Amino acid sequence: MLIYSIFFRWVEKMGKFNNCNHIPFPCAFPVEQPGPTGATGATGATGATGATGATGATGGAGGTGGTGATGATGATGATGATGGAGGTGATGATGATGATGATGATGATGATGGTGGILGFAFIYDTTAQTVAQNGNVTFSNNGNITPPGFVTHAPGTAPITINQTGSYLITFEVFHQSGTAAFGLFNGGSQIPGGTYGDGSGNETLSGQVITTFIAGDVLTLRNLDGSTALNNSIPPAIAVNSASIVITRLA
């Protein structure tokens, strides 16, 4: 068997000669054909790892991976420059009322006001018997109390009374007429004072009247007979003297 194996190997080396035609000796033996492939032998031990091959070409970019977890917050940066002032915002709701502050110092005393109550008065009257023509003025023979002095000006025995202070006045009058009808009115200069006219339809009794009016310093007050000629009495039986006429002037303001 060993001889055969050696021979076969020799034949293989001589296989370059076609069909033994080039064998240096006559083919004495037929050419042996290969037998069937034997069973695969057991795998030999793994050889040593070969050298690393050259790096291959870079592959295409892979798909974007999922977002990673948020990293830790970085340090706060430096404060930026202050921006321009914004527009004025809407007015806020009114706040609660604050506590009352301390009382301030007392101010200086003001000027003294005018005197209250009656600012002046005058009583002027007549003790004579007189007859007053229609549209004639009653005369007064006497000046009574005039306060303050110069409050009004009146010459005894005359009719006009000059008002020397501007203000509001209460004027009252009374006449003692003899008989028949009578009507008397208060006048400021040539103008009849509204509401200052009074009348009587019987006679031999007193007729009185009053009015509140405004005078300007320099105005002239008179008491005028508006009816026909009228006699004013200065006595009553049995010869008791009385005033035939009187007027009271009071300044209210």
Coordinates of C-alpha atoms in Angstrom, one line a residue:
M1 CA 0.0 0.0 0.0
L2 CA 2.8 2.4 0.8
I3 CA 4.3 1.6 -2.6
Y4 CA 1.1 2.4 -4.3
S5 CA 0.8 5.7 -2.6
I6 CA 4.3 6.7 -3.6
F7 CA 3.5 5.7 -7.1
F8 CA 0.3 7.6 -7.3
R9 CA 2.1 10.8 -6.2
W10 CA 4.6 10.2 -8.9
V11 CA 1.9 9.8 -11.5
E12 CA 0.4 13.1 -10.3
K13 CA 3.7 14.8 -10.9
M14 CA 3.9 13.4 -14.3
G15 CA 0.4 14.4 -15.2
K16 CA 1.7 17.0 -17.5
F17 CA 2.1 14.2 -20.0
N18 CA -1.2 13.6 -21.8
N19 CA -2.5 10.1 -21.5
C20 CA 0.9 8.7 -20.7
N21 CA 2.0 9.8 -24.2
H22 CA 4.8 11.6 -22.8
I23 CA 5.8 9.0 -20.2
P24 CA 9.4 8.0 -20.9
F25 CA 8.3 4.5 -20.8
P26 CA 5.3 2.5 -22.1
C27 CA 2.2 2.8 -20.0
A28 CA 2.2 -0.5 -18.4
F29 CA -0.6 0.4 -16.0
P30 CA -3.9 1.9 -16.5
V31 CA -4.3 5.5 -15.0
E32 CA -6.0 5.3 -11.7
Q33 CA -9.1 7.5 -11.3
P34 CA -9.8 9.6 -8.2
G35 CA -12.0 7.9 -5.7
P36 CA -15.0 9.6 -4.0
T37 CA -14.2 12.5 -1.7
G38 CA -13.7 11.3 1.8
A39 CA -15.6 12.8 4.8
T40 CA -14.5 16.2 5.8
G41 CA -12.0 16.1 8.5
A42 CA -12.4 17.7 11.8
T43 CA -12.0 21.5 11.8
G44 CA -8.4 22.4 12.7
A45 CA -7.6 24.9 15.4
T46 CA -8.3 28.5 14.7
G47 CA -5.4 30.3 13.2
A48 CA -3.9 33.5 14.6
T49 CA -5.9 36.7 13.9
G50 CA -4.7 38.4 10.7
A51 CA -3.7 42.1 10.5
T52 CA -6.5 44.7 10.7
G53 CA -7.6 45.6 7.2
A54 CA -7.7 49.2 5.9
T55 CA -10.6 51.4 7.1
G56 CA -13.5 51.3 4.8
A57 CA -15.3 54.3 3.2
T58 CA -17.5 56.4 5.6
G59 CA -21.0 55.2 5.4
G60 CA -24.0 57.5 4.8
A61 CA -25.3 59.7 7.7
G62 CA -27.7 57.7 9.9
G63 CA -31.1 59.0 10.9
T64 CA -31.3 61.6 13.6
G65 CA -31.3 60.0 17.0
G66 CA -33.9 60.8 19.7
T67 CA -33.5 64.1 21.7
G68 CA -31.2 63.6 24.6
A69 CA -32.1 64.5 28.2
T70 CA -31.9 68.3 28.9
G71 CA -28.6 69.2 30.2
A72 CA -28.0 71.1 33.5
T73 CA -28.8 74.9 33.4
G74 CA -25.8 76.9 32.6
A75 CA -24.5 79.8 34.7
T76 CA -26.5 83.0 34.5
G77 CA -25.1 85.4 31.9
A78 CA -24.2 89.0 32.6
T79 CA -27.1 91.5 32.9
G80 CA -27.9 93.2 29.6
A81 CA -28.2 96.9 29.1
T82 CA -31.4 98.5 30.4
G83 CA -34.0 98.8 27.7
G84 CA -35.9 102.0 26.9
A85 CA -38.8 103.0 29.1
G86 CA -42.1 101.4 28.1
G87 CA -45.3 103.3 27.6
T88 CA -47.3 104.4 30.6
G89 CA -49.5 101.6 31.8
A90 CA -53.2 102.0 32.6
T91 CA -54.0 103.7 35.9
G92 CA -54.3 101.1 38.6
A93 CA -57.3 100.8 41.0
T94 CA -57.4 103.5 43.7
G95 CA -55.7 102.2 46.8
A96 CA -57.3 102.2 50.2
T97 CA -57.5 105.5 52.1
G98 CA -54.4 106.0 54.2
A99 CA -54.5 106.9 57.9
T100 CA -55.4 110.5 58.8
G101 CA -52.3 112.5 59.1
A102 CA -51.4 114.6 62.1
T103 CA -53.3 117.9 62.5
G104 CA -51.4 120.8 61.0
A105 CA -50.4 123.9 62.8
T106 CA -53.2 126.5 63.4
G107 CA -53.2 129.1 60.7
A108 CA -53.0 132.8 61.4
T109 CA -56.2 134.5 62.6
G110 CA -58.2 136.0 59.8
A111 CA -59.4 139.6 59.6
T112 CA -62.3 140.5 61.9
G113 CA -65.6 140.3 60.1
G114 CA -68.2 142.9 60.0
T115 CA -70.3 143.4 63.1
G116 CA -73.3 141.1 63.2
G117 CA -76.9 142.1 63.9
I118 CA -78.3 145.5 63.1
L119 CA -75.6 147.7 61.4
G120 CA -77.4 151.0 61.9
F121 CA -80.8 152.6 62.6
A122 CA -82.6 155.9 62.7
F123 CA -86.0 157.1 64.1
I124 CA -87.3 160.3 62.4
Y125 CA -90.8 161.6 63.3
D126 CA -93.2 164.6 62.9
T127 CA -95.3 166.2 65.7
T128 CA -97.1 168.8 63.6
A129 CA -100.5 168.7 62.0
Q130 CA -99.9 168.8 58.3
T131 CA -101.9 168.5 55.1
V132 CA -100.1 166.6 52.3
A133 CA -101.1 167.3 48.8
Q134 CA -101.6 164.4 46.3
N135 CA -98.1 163.2 45.3
G136 CA -96.6 165.4 47.9
N137 CA -94.0 164.2 50.4
V138 CA -94.5 163.9 54.2
T139 CA -92.2 166.2 56.2
F140 CA -90.7 165.3 59.5
S141 CA -90.1 167.8 62.3
N142 CA -87.7 165.9 64.5
N143 CA -84.7 163.5 64.4
G144 CA -84.8 160.8 67.0
N145 CA -82.0 158.3 67.7
I146 CA -79.6 158.0 64.7
T147 CA -76.9 155.4 65.2
P148 CA -74.1 155.5 64.3
P149 CA -73.9 159.2 63.9
G150 CA -74.1 160.1 60.2
F151 CA -75.9 156.9 59.4
V152 CA -78.5 158.9 57.5
T153 CA -78.8 162.7 57.0
H154 CA -82.1 164.6 57.6
A155 CA -82.8 168.2 58.1
P156 CA -85.7 168.7 60.6
G157 CA -88.9 170.1 59.0
T158 CA -88.0 168.6 55.6
A159 CA -89.1 165.5 53.7
P160 CA -85.9 163.9 52.1
I161 CA -83.7 161.5 54.1
T162 CA -80.3 160.8 52.6
I163 CA -79.0 157.2 53.0
N164 CA -75.2 157.3 53.7
Q165 CA -74.3 153.6 53.7
T166 CA -74.8 151.0 51.0
G167 CA -76.7 147.9 52.1
S168 CA -80.0 146.2 52.7
Y169 CA -82.6 148.0 54.8
L170 CA -85.9 147.5 56.6
I171 CA -88.1 150.7 56.3
T172 CA -91.3 151.0 58.4
F173 CA -93.6 154.1 58.4
E174 CA -96.8 155.2 60.1
V175 CA -99.2 158.2 59.5
F176 CA -102.3 159.3 61.4
H177 CA -104.7 160.5 58.7
Q178 CA -108.0 162.3 59.6
S179 CA -110.8 160.9 57.4
G180 CA -111.6 159.3 54.1
T181 CA -109.3 157.0 52.1
A182 CA -105.6 157.3 52.1
A183 CA -102.6 155.8 50.3
F184 CA -98.9 156.3 51.0
G185 CA -95.8 154.9 49.4
L186 CA -92.0 154.8 50.0
F187 CA -89.8 156.2 47.2
N188 CA -86.1 156.0 46.4
G189 CA -85.5 159.3 44.5
G190 CA -88.2 159.4 41.9
S191 CA -88.8 155.7 41.8
Q192 CA -91.5 154.0 43.9
I193 CA -90.1 151.1 46.0
P194 CA -91.8 147.9 45.0
G195 CA -93.9 146.5 47.9
G196 CA -93.7 149.8 49.8
T197 CA -97.3 151.2 49.2
Y198 CA -100.1 150.9 51.7
G199 CA -103.7 152.2 51.9
D200 CA -106.7 152.7 54.2
G201 CA -110.4 153.2 53.5
S202 CA -111.8 154.6 56.7
G203 CA -109.7 157.4 58.2
N204 CA -109.1 158.9 61.7
E205 CA -106.7 156.1 62.4
T206 CA -103.1 155.2 61.8
L207 CA -101.9 153.7 58.5
S208 CA -98.6 151.8 58.6
G209 CA -96.4 150.0 56.1
Q210 CA -93.0 148.4 55.7
V211 CA -90.6 147.1 53.0
I212 CA -87.1 145.6 52.7
T213 CA -85.0 147.2 50.0
T214 CA -81.4 147.9 48.9
F215 CA -79.9 151.4 49.0
I216 CA -76.6 152.8 47.6
A217 CA -74.9 155.5 49.6
G218 CA -76.3 158.8 48.4
D219 CA -79.9 157.5 47.7
V220 CA -82.7 159.7 48.9
L221 CA -85.7 158.2 50.8
T222 CA -89.2 159.9 50.9
L223 CA -92.7 159.0 52.1
R224 CA -95.2 160.2 49.5
N225 CA -99.0 160.7 49.6
L226 CA -100.6 158.9 46.6
D227 CA -104.2 159.7 47.3
G228 CA -105.9 163.1 47.2
S229 CA -105.0 165.9 49.6
T230 CA -104.7 164.2 53.1
A231 CA -104.6 165.8 56.6
L232 CA -102.4 164.2 59.2
N233 CA -103.5 164.6 62.9
N234 CA -101.1 165.3 65.8
S235 CA -103.6 164.9 68.7
I236 CA -106.6 163.0 69.9
P237 CA -109.3 164.1 72.4
P238 CA -109.0 165.5 74.9
A239 CA -106.0 167.3 73.4
I240 CA -103.4 164.5 73.8
A241 CA -100.4 165.1 71.6
V242 CA -99.4 162.3 69.2
N243 CA -97.1 161.9 66.3
S244 CA -98.7 162.7 62.9
A245 CA -96.1 160.7 61.1
S246 CA -92.9 158.6 61.7
I247 CA -90.4 156.5 59.9
V248 CA -87.8 153.9 61.1
I249 CA -84.8 153.1 59.0
T250 CA -82.8 149.9 59.9
R251 CA -79.8 148.5 58.0
L252 CA -79.8 144.7 58.0
A253 CA -76.7 144.0 55.9

